[in-house]
């Protein structure tokens, strides 16, 4: 039987299997279309490279004859002869050459087909029935352009597709052209299509392997998670129990110290005073007896106050009588009486809806945080306490503008033995299943953000989600925005 967490893990991995199967199907379905589209892209790229290569050859050729062509001192016939001879000798590669025609279609230069020189080819048609020479001359007179046609390849003897680029020598009425054969493009595209088919086949096999692997991974992980869940749950229970016992032990030690160092000493002192009274009465010294009686009264009054404080620390009556919000206000009011600061308190929580366990934890966290402010924040002026409920979570923010301290997010212990009790706060938040965030830096104050699940008291309505925001300022002149500007940056926790 799979537990909920195991099922959740399997449901998380299941989309991987579906995705793998989908990718496999798409790879089969789209491979032919992608092959054709990529072939066209490659072909266009190679053709563009051929065009650039032809223009480069033509620029080099024109550079070679420019001084002759543009020399005004040379007779035209002499210059034309020199240029024609230069073009006749210009070759590149195995099939690269230049040809020259006048605007009437008369061939002037053709290094590979010498029998065409002097012939009128104005009406010459290529294999597609188009007037080839007229098209070349037309592109040249437009400022230069490309022409595609079929022509016998000198090195192969077969008719293949050829791309030519032609320009005009306007002063002489000449068209100069050169071309590259495109059979190598078809060869490259064919090789690429073959590689794409092979790649598609390998991709399909890979996807099939991935699908099978996903099935195996899902089975193994599901089994592993199912076997380890009980172990993890047991470890968590042990950890929670240890933290609970640790809290109880700390409280016992604190109460023991309070009783031994405080109340016990007062009672011993009161006993000595009573013995003194008895002795004074035996001696008939009523003045000494009266003085000792007054001292005893003061000692007992101090003991009573200490007992009240100890009882309040164990379980403040205001928390039971008036609820969490009033108890937190009491903490703020007490701190303002002891330290000249201003505290802005804000809450939208209905104390009657909060379970006692959650209320006590939030009260203790606030108490510990305000104690830290009092003891360690230095010259603090303003404090902000925000208690917010949003849907299923409770957010508590306590921020001050005091001295601050150096804090790293990965720290899980108190900073350098500063005694700020952050570990205690972290343990309480862990027991509630929440999250603690601390933002602190030297000179920039401290901001504690706590997010814990809301625990509704039994018997309360489930209709209410968020209550009206209640604000109150302690110390100084009441103000709705008290403590805003000088406190560490950030809004209410969880917003």
Coordinates of C-alpha atoms in Angstrom, one line a residue:
X1 CA 0.0 0.0 0.0
X2 CA 1.5 3.3 -1.1
X3 CA 1.3 6.3 1.3
X4 CA 0.2 9.7 0.2
X5 CA 3.7 11.0 -0.1
X6 CA 4.7 8.0 -2.3
X7 CA 1.7 8.6 -4.5
X8 CA 2.6 12.2 -4.8
X9 CA 6.2 11.3 -5.8
X10 CA 4.9 8.9 -8.4
X11 CA 2.5 11.6 -9.7
X12 CA 5.4 14.0 -10.0
X13 CA 7.5 11.5 -12.0
X14 CA 4.6 10.4 -14.2
X15 CA 4.7 13.5 -16.4
X16 CA 8.3 12.6 -17.3
X17 CA 7.1 9.4 -18.8
X18 CA 4.3 11.1 -20.6
X19 CA 6.7 13.7 -21.9
X20 CA 9.1 11.0 -23.1
X21 CA 6.4 9.2 -25.0
X22 CA 5.2 12.5 -26.5
X23 CA 8.7 13.5 -27.6
X24 CA 9.2 10.1 -29.2
X25 CA 5.9 10.4 -31.2
X26 CA 6.7 13.9 -32.2
X27 CA 10.3 12.9 -33.3
X28 CA 8.8 10.3 -35.6
X29 CA 6.0 12.5 -36.9
X30 CA 8.1 15.7 -37.5
X31 CA 11.4 14.2 -38.6
X32 CA 10.5 14.3 -42.3
X33 CA 9.1 17.8 -42.2
X34 CA 12.1 19.1 -40.2
X35 CA 14.4 17.4 -42.7
X36 CA 12.9 19.2 -45.6
X37 CA 12.8 22.6 -43.9
X38 CA 16.4 22.3 -42.7
X39 CA 17.5 21.2 -46.1
X40 CA 16.0 24.4 -47.6
X41 CA 17.7 26.5 -45.0
X42 CA 21.0 24.9 -45.7
X43 CA 20.6 25.3 -49.4
X44 CA 19.7 29.0 -49.1
X45 CA 22.8 29.5 -46.9
X46 CA 25.1 27.8 -49.3
X47 CA 23.6 29.7 -52.3
X48 CA 24.1 33.0 -50.5
X49 CA 27.7 32.0 -49.9
X50 CA 28.1 31.3 -53.6
X51 CA 26.7 34.7 -54.4
X52 CA 29.2 36.4 -52.1
X53 CA 32.0 34.4 -53.6
X54 CA 31.1 35.4 -57.1
X55 CA 30.9 39.1 -56.2
X56 CA 34.3 38.8 -54.6
X57 CA 35.8 37.3 -57.7
X58 CA 34.3 39.9 -59.9
X59 CA 35.6 42.7 -57.6
X60 CA 39.1 41.2 -57.8
X61 CA 38.8 40.9 -61.6
X62 CA 37.7 44.5 -62.0
X63 CA 40.5 45.7 -59.8
X64 CA 42.9 43.9 -62.1
X65 CA 41.7 45.7 -65.2
X66 CA 40.6 49.0 -63.8
X67 CA 43.8 50.9 -64.5
X68 CA 43.6 49.9 -68.1
X69 CA 39.8 50.5 -68.5
X70 CA 39.9 53.9 -66.9
X71 CA 43.2 55.1 -68.5
X72 CA 42.1 58.0 -70.8
X73 CA 45.5 58.1 -72.7
X74 CA 45.2 54.5 -74.1
X75 CA 43.4 54.1 -77.4
X76 CA 40.1 52.3 -76.9
X77 CA 41.1 49.4 -79.2
X78 CA 44.4 48.9 -77.4
X79 CA 42.7 49.0 -74.0
X80 CA 40.0 46.6 -75.1
X81 CA 42.6 44.2 -76.4
X82 CA 44.6 44.3 -73.1
X83 CA 41.4 43.8 -71.0
X84 CA 40.2 40.9 -73.2
X85 CA 43.6 39.2 -72.9
X86 CA 43.5 39.7 -69.1
X87 CA 40.1 38.2 -68.8
X88 CA 41.1 35.3 -71.0
X89 CA 44.0 34.5 -68.6
X90 CA 41.9 34.9 -65.4
X91 CA 40.9 31.5 -63.9
X92 CA 40.1 30.2 -60.4
X93 CA 39.5 26.7 -59.2
X94 CA 39.0 23.9 -61.7
X95 CA 35.9 25.4 -63.5
X96 CA 36.2 29.2 -62.7
X97 CA 36.7 31.6 -65.6
X98 CA 35.4 35.0 -67.0
X99 CA 33.4 35.6 -70.2
X100 CA 32.8 38.8 -72.1
X101 CA 30.0 39.8 -74.5
X102 CA 29.1 43.2 -76.0
X103 CA 25.6 44.6 -75.7
X104 CA 24.7 43.1 -79.1
X105 CA 25.4 39.5 -77.9
X106 CA 28.8 39.1 -79.7
X107 CA 31.1 36.9 -77.7
X108 CA 34.5 38.6 -77.1
X109 CA 36.1 36.3 -74.5
X110 CA 35.5 32.7 -73.5
X111 CA 38.5 30.8 -72.2
X112 CA 36.9 27.4 -72.2
X113 CA 34.9 27.5 -75.4
X114 CA 37.2 29.2 -77.9
X115 CA 34.9 28.4 -80.9
X116 CA 32.3 30.8 -79.5
X117 CA 34.6 33.9 -79.7
X118 CA 33.3 36.2 -82.5
X119 CA 29.9 34.5 -82.7
X120 CA 26.6 36.4 -82.3
X121 CA 24.7 34.7 -79.5
X122 CA 22.0 37.3 -78.8
X123 CA 19.3 34.7 -79.5
X124 CA 21.0 31.8 -77.8
X125 CA 18.6 29.9 -75.5
X126 CA 19.5 27.7 -72.6
X127 CA 18.0 24.3 -71.8
X128 CA 14.9 25.9 -70.3
X129 CA 14.3 27.8 -73.6
X130 CA 15.3 31.3 -72.1
X131 CA 17.5 33.8 -73.9
X132 CA 20.6 33.4 -71.7
X133 CA 22.9 36.1 -73.1
X134 CA 20.1 38.7 -73.1
X135 CA 19.4 37.9 -69.4
X136 CA 23.1 38.3 -68.5
X137 CA 23.3 41.6 -70.4
X138 CA 20.1 42.8 -68.7
X139 CA 21.4 42.0 -65.2
X140 CA 24.7 43.7 -66.0
X141 CA 23.1 46.9 -67.3
X142 CA 21.0 47.1 -64.1
X143 CA 24.2 47.6 -62.1
X144 CA 25.1 43.9 -61.7
X145 CA 23.1 40.9 -60.9
X146 CA 22.8 37.1 -60.7
X147 CA 21.5 34.7 -63.3
X148 CA 20.8 30.9 -62.8
X149 CA 20.8 28.5 -65.8
X150 CA 22.1 25.1 -66.8
X151 CA 25.5 24.8 -68.5
X152 CA 28.0 22.1 -69.4
X153 CA 30.6 21.8 -66.7
X154 CA 34.1 21.8 -68.2
X155 CA 35.6 19.3 -65.7
X156 CA 32.6 16.9 -65.9
X157 CA 31.1 17.4 -69.3
X158 CA 27.5 17.2 -67.8
X159 CA 24.9 19.9 -67.9
X160 CA 24.5 21.2 -64.3
X161 CA 22.9 24.2 -62.6
X162 CA 25.2 27.3 -62.7
X163 CA 25.0 30.7 -61.0
X164 CA 26.6 33.6 -62.8
X165 CA 27.2 37.2 -61.8
X166 CA 27.6 39.8 -64.6
X167 CA 28.6 43.5 -64.6
X168 CA 28.7 46.2 -67.3
X169 CA 31.6 48.2 -68.7
X170 CA 29.3 50.9 -69.9
X171 CA 31.9 53.0 -71.8
X172 CA 32.7 50.1 -74.1
X173 CA 29.2 48.5 -74.1
X174 CA 30.6 45.2 -72.6
X175 CA 29.1 42.7 -70.3
X176 CA 31.6 40.8 -68.1
X177 CA 30.5 37.7 -66.2
X178 CA 31.7 34.7 -64.2
X179 CA 29.9 31.7 -62.7
X180 CA 30.0 28.9 -60.2
X181 CA 28.5 25.5 -60.7
X182 CA 25.9 24.4 -58.0
X183 CA 26.2 20.7 -58.2
X184 CA 28.2 20.7 -55.0
X185 CA 25.3 22.3 -53.1
X186 CA 23.0 19.4 -54.1
X187 CA 25.7 17.0 -52.9
X188 CA 26.1 18.8 -49.5
X189 CA 22.3 18.9 -49.0
X190 CA 22.0 15.2 -49.8
X191 CA 24.6 14.4 -47.3
X192 CA 22.9 16.6 -44.7
X193 CA 19.6 14.9 -45.3
X194 CA 21.2 11.5 -44.8
X195 CA 22.8 12.6 -41.5
X196 CA 19.4 14.0 -40.4
X197 CA 17.7 10.7 -41.1
X198 CA 20.4 9.0 -39.1
X199 CA 20.1 11.5 -36.3
X200 CA 16.3 11.1 -36.2
X201 CA 16.7 7.3 -36.0
X202 CA 19.1 7.7 -33.1
X203 CA 16.8 10.2 -31.4
X204 CA 13.9 7.8 -31.6
X205 CA 16.0 5.0 -30.1
X206 CA 17.2 7.4 -27.4
X207 CA 13.6 8.4 -26.6
X208 CA 12.5 4.8 -26.4
X209 CA 15.4 4.1 -24.0
X210 CA 14.5 7.2 -22.0
X211 CA 10.9 6.0 -21.7
X212 CA 11.9 2.6 -20.4
X213 CA 14.4 4.2 -18.0
X214 CA 11.6 6.5 -16.7
X215 CA 9.5 3.4 -15.9
X216 CA 12.3 1.8 -14.1
X217 CA 13.2 5.1 -12.2
X218 CA 9.5 5.5 -11.2
X219 CA 9.4 2.0 -9.9
X220 CA 12.6 2.2 -8.0
X221 CA 11.9 5.7 -6.5
X222 CA 8.4 4.7 -5.5
X223 CA 9.7 1.6 -3.7
X224 CA 12.6 3.6 -2.1
X225 CA 10.3 6.4 -0.9
X226 CA 7.7 3.9 0.4
X227 CA 10.4 2.1 2.4
X228 CA 12.0 5.2 3.8
X229 CA 8.9 7.2 4.8
X230 CA 8.4 5.4 8.1
X231 CA 12.1 5.9 8.9
X232 CA 11.9 9.7 8.1
X233 CA 8.7 10.0 10.1
X234 CA 10.3 8.3 13.1
X235 CA 13.3 10.6 12.9
X236 CA 11.0 13.6 12.9
X237 CA 9.0 12.4 15.8
X238 CA 12.3 11.8 17.7
X239 CA 13.5 15.3 16.9
X240 CA 10.2 16.9 17.9
X241 CA 10.2 14.9 21.2
X242 CA 13.8 15.9 21.9
X243 CA 13.0 19.6 21.3
X244 CA 9.9 19.3 23.5
X245 CA 11.9 17.7 26.3
X246 CA 14.6 20.3 25.9
X247 CA 12.1 23.1 26.4
X248 CA 10.7 21.4 29.5
X249 CA 14.2 20.9 30.9
X250 CA 15.1 24.6 30.2
X251 CA 11.9 25.7 32.0
X252 CA 12.6 23.4 34.9
X253 CA 16.2 24.8 35.3
X254 CA 15.0 28.3 35.0
X255 CA 12.3 27.8 37.7
X256 CA 14.8 26.0 39.9
X257 CA 17.2 29.0 39.6
X258 CA 14.4 31.5 40.3
X259 CA 13.3 29.5 43.4
X260 CA 16.8 28.9 44.7
X261 CA 18.4 32.2 44.0
X262 CA 15.3 34.4 44.6
X263 CA 12.4 33.2 46.7
X264 CA 14.4 30.7 48.7
X265 CA 16.9 33.4 49.7
X266 CA 14.1 35.8 50.6
X267 CA 12.5 33.1 52.8
X268 CA 15.8 32.4 54.6
X269 CA 16.3 36.1 55.1
X270 CA 12.7 36.4 56.5
X271 CA 13.4 33.5 58.9
X272 CA 16.5 35.3 60.2
X273 CA 14.4 38.5 60.7
X274 CA 11.8 36.5 62.6
X275 CA 14.5 35.0 64.8
X276 CA 15.8 38.6 65.5
X277 CA 12.2 39.7 66.4
X278 CA 11.9 36.8 68.8
X279 CA 15.2 37.7 70.4
X280 CA 14.3 41.4 70.6
X281 CA 11.0 40.6 72.2
X282 CA 12.8 38.3 74.7
X283 CA 15.1 41.2 75.6
X284 CA 12.2 43.6 75.7
X285 CA 13.6 45.7 72.9
X286 CA 10.4 46.7 71.2
X287 CA 12.2 49.2 68.9
X288 CA 14.5 46.6 67.5
X289 CA 11.6 44.2 67.2
X290 CA 9.5 46.8 65.3
X291 CA 12.4 47.5 62.9
X292 CA 13.0 43.8 62.2
X293 CA 9.2 43.3 61.7
X294 CA 9.2 46.1 59.1
X295 CA 12.2 44.6 57.3
X296 CA 10.5 41.2 57.3
X297 CA 7.4 42.8 55.7
X298 CA 9.5 44.2 52.9
X299 CA 11.2 40.9 52.3
X300 CA 7.8 39.1 52.2
X301 CA 6.5 41.8 49.8
X302 CA 9.5 41.2 47.5
X303 CA 8.9 37.5 47.7
X304 CA 5.2 37.9 46.8
X305 CA 6.2 40.1 43.7
X306 CA 8.8 37.5 42.7
X307 CA 6.2 34.7 43.0
X308 CA 3.7 36.7 40.9
X309 CA 6.4 37.4 38.2
X310 CA 7.3 33.7 38.2
X311 CA 3.7 32.7 37.8
X312 CA 3.2 35.3 35.1
X313 CA 6.2 33.9 33.2
X314 CA 4.9 30.4 33.5
X315 CA 1.5 31.3 32.2
X316 CA 0.5 34.9 31.9
X317 CA -3.1 35.3 33.1
X318 CA -3.8 37.9 30.5
X319 CA -3.2 35.3 27.8
X320 CA -6.0 33.1 29.3
X321 CA -8.3 35.9 30.3
X322 CA -8.1 38.3 27.3
X323 CA -6.4 36.3 24.5
X324 CA -3.2 36.5 22.4
X325 CA -3.6 40.1 21.1
X326 CA -4.1 41.6 24.5
X327 CA -1.2 39.6 25.9
X328 CA 1.1 40.8 23.1
X329 CA -0.1 44.4 23.8
X330 CA 0.8 43.9 27.4
X331 CA 4.3 42.9 26.4
X332 CA 4.6 46.0 24.3
X333 CA 3.3 48.2 27.1
X334 CA 5.7 46.7 29.7
X335 CA 8.7 47.3 27.4
X336 CA 7.7 50.9 26.8
X337 CA 7.5 51.5 30.6
X338 CA 11.0 50.1 31.1
X339 CA 12.7 51.6 28.0
X340 CA 12.1 55.0 26.2
X341 CA 11.0 53.6 22.8
X342 CA 7.9 53.6 20.6
X343 CA 6.3 50.4 19.5
X344 CA 3.8 50.2 16.7
X345 CA 1.5 47.1 17.1
X346 CA -0.7 45.8 14.3
X347 CA -2.9 42.7 14.1
X348 CA -5.9 41.2 12.3
X349 CA -6.1 38.0 14.3
X350 CA -9.1 37.0 16.3
X351 CA -7.7 35.6 19.6
X352 CA -10.8 33.5 20.1
X353 CA -10.1 31.5 17.0
X354 CA -6.5 30.6 17.8
X355 CA -5.6 27.4 19.5
X356 CA -3.9 27.8 22.9
X357 CA -0.8 25.9 21.8
X358 CA -0.3 28.4 18.8
X359 CA -1.2 31.4 21.0
X360 CA 1.3 30.4 23.7
X361 CA 4.1 29.9 21.1
X362 CA 3.5 33.2 19.4
X363 CA 3.4 34.9 22.8
X364 CA 6.7 33.3 23.8
X365 CA 8.3 34.2 20.5
X366 CA 7.2 37.8 20.9
X367 CA 8.4 37.9 24.5
X368 CA 11.8 36.5 23.6
X369 CA 12.2 38.9 20.6
X370 CA 11.2 42.0 22.7
X371 CA 13.6 40.8 25.4
X372 CA 16.3 40.7 22.8
X373 CA 15.4 44.3 21.7
X374 CA 15.6 45.5 25.3
X375 CA 18.9 43.8 26.1
X376 CA 20.8 43.8 22.8
X377 CA 19.4 46.4 20.4
X378 CA 21.4 49.3 21.9
X379 CA 20.1 52.8 21.2
X380 CA 16.8 51.5 19.7
X381 CA 14.1 54.1 19.1
X382 CA 11.3 52.3 17.2
X383 CA 9.9 48.7 17.1
X384 CA 7.3 47.3 14.8
X385 CA 5.2 44.2 15.8
X386 CA 2.8 42.8 13.2
X387 CA 0.6 39.8 13.7
X388 CA -1.3 38.9 10.6
X389 CA -3.5 35.9 9.5
X390 CA -3.8 35.2 5.8
X391 CA -5.9 32.2 4.9
X392 CA -4.2 29.1 6.5
X393 CA -1.1 30.9 7.8
X394 CA -0.1 33.2 10.6
X395 CA 2.7 35.8 10.0
X396 CA 4.5 37.4 12.8
X397 CA 7.0 40.3 12.1
X398 CA 9.1 42.0 14.8
X399 CA 11.5 44.7 13.5
X400 CA 13.6 47.3 15.3
X401 CA 16.0 50.1 14.2
X402 CA 18.7 49.2 16.8
X403 CA 22.4 48.2 16.5
X404 CA 21.7 44.9 14.6
X405 CA 24.4 42.3 14.2
X406 CA 26.1 40.3 11.5
X407 CA 23.9 37.4 10.4
X408 CA 24.1 34.8 7.7
X409 CA 21.0 33.0 6.4
X410 CA 22.6 29.5 6.9
X411 CA 23.3 30.2 10.6
X412 CA 21.3 27.9 12.8
X413 CA 22.8 28.8 16.2
X414 CA 23.1 32.0 18.2
X415 CA 25.5 34.6 16.8
X416 CA 28.7 34.3 18.7
X417 CA 27.1 33.6 22.1
X418 CA 25.3 36.9 22.0
X419 CA 22.5 35.4 24.1
X420 CA 19.7 36.7 21.8
X421 CA 17.8 33.5 22.1
X422 CA 17.4 33.0 18.3
X423 CA 17.9 29.3 18.8
X424 CA 14.9 29.1 21.1
X425 CA 12.8 31.0 18.6
X426 CA 13.9 28.7 15.8
X427 CA 13.0 25.6 17.9
X428 CA 9.5 27.0 18.7
X429 CA 8.9 27.7 15.0
X430 CA 10.1 24.2 14.1
X431 CA 7.7 22.6 16.6
X432 CA 4.9 24.5 14.9
X433 CA 6.0 23.4 11.4
X434 CA 6.7 26.9 10.3
X435 CA 9.6 28.9 8.9
X436 CA 11.8 31.6 10.4
X437 CA 13.6 34.3 8.5
X438 CA 16.1 36.7 10.1
X439 CA 17.3 39.8 8.4
X440 CA 20.0 41.6 10.3
X441 CA 23.1 43.7 9.7
X442 CA 25.3 45.9 11.9
X443 CA 23.8 49.4 12.2
X444 CA 20.6 48.4 10.3
X445 CA 18.5 46.7 13.0
X446 CA 17.0 43.3 13.1
X447 CA 13.9 42.0 11.4
X448 CA 12.4 38.6 12.4
X449 CA 9.8 37.1 10.1
X450 CA 7.8 34.0 11.2
X451 CA 5.3 32.0 9.1
X452 CA 3.4 29.2 10.9
X453 CA 0.3 27.2 10.0
X454 CA -2.9 28.6 11.5
X455 CA -4.4 26.3 14.1
X456 CA -8.1 27.0 14.7
X457 CA -9.6 26.5 18.1
X458 CA -12.3 23.8 18.2
X459 CA -15.9 25.0 17.9
X460 CA -15.1 28.2 16.1
X461 CA -16.6 29.3 12.8
X462 CA -14.7 28.5 9.6
X463 CA -16.3 31.3 7.5
X464 CA -14.0 34.1 8.6
X465 CA -10.7 34.4 6.6
X466 CA -9.1 37.8 7.5
X467 CA -10.3 40.1 10.2
X468 CA -10.2 43.9 10.4
X469 CA -6.7 45.3 10.9
X470 CA -6.2 46.7 14.4
X471 CA -3.3 49.1 15.2
X472 CA -2.0 50.7 18.3
X473 CA 1.1 52.7 19.2
X474 CA 2.8 52.5 22.6
X475 CA 5.1 55.3 23.7
X476 CA 5.3 58.7 22.2
X477 CA 2.4 60.3 20.2
X478 CA 0.1 57.6 18.7
X479 CA 0.5 57.5 15.0
X480 CA -0.8 55.0 12.4
X481 CA 2.6 55.1 10.6
X482 CA 4.8 54.9 13.7
X483 CA 8.0 53.2 13.3
X484 CA 7.7 52.8 9.5
X485 CA 10.6 54.8 8.0
X486 CA 13.4 54.0 10.3
X487 CA 12.8 50.3 10.6
X488 CA 14.5 47.6 8.4
X489 CA 13.0 47.5 4.9
X490 CA 10.1 45.2 4.1
X491 CA 6.4 45.0 4.6
X492 CA 4.4 42.6 6.8
X493 CA 5.7 39.1 6.8
X494 CA 4.4 37.0 4.1
X495 CA 2.9 39.8 2.0

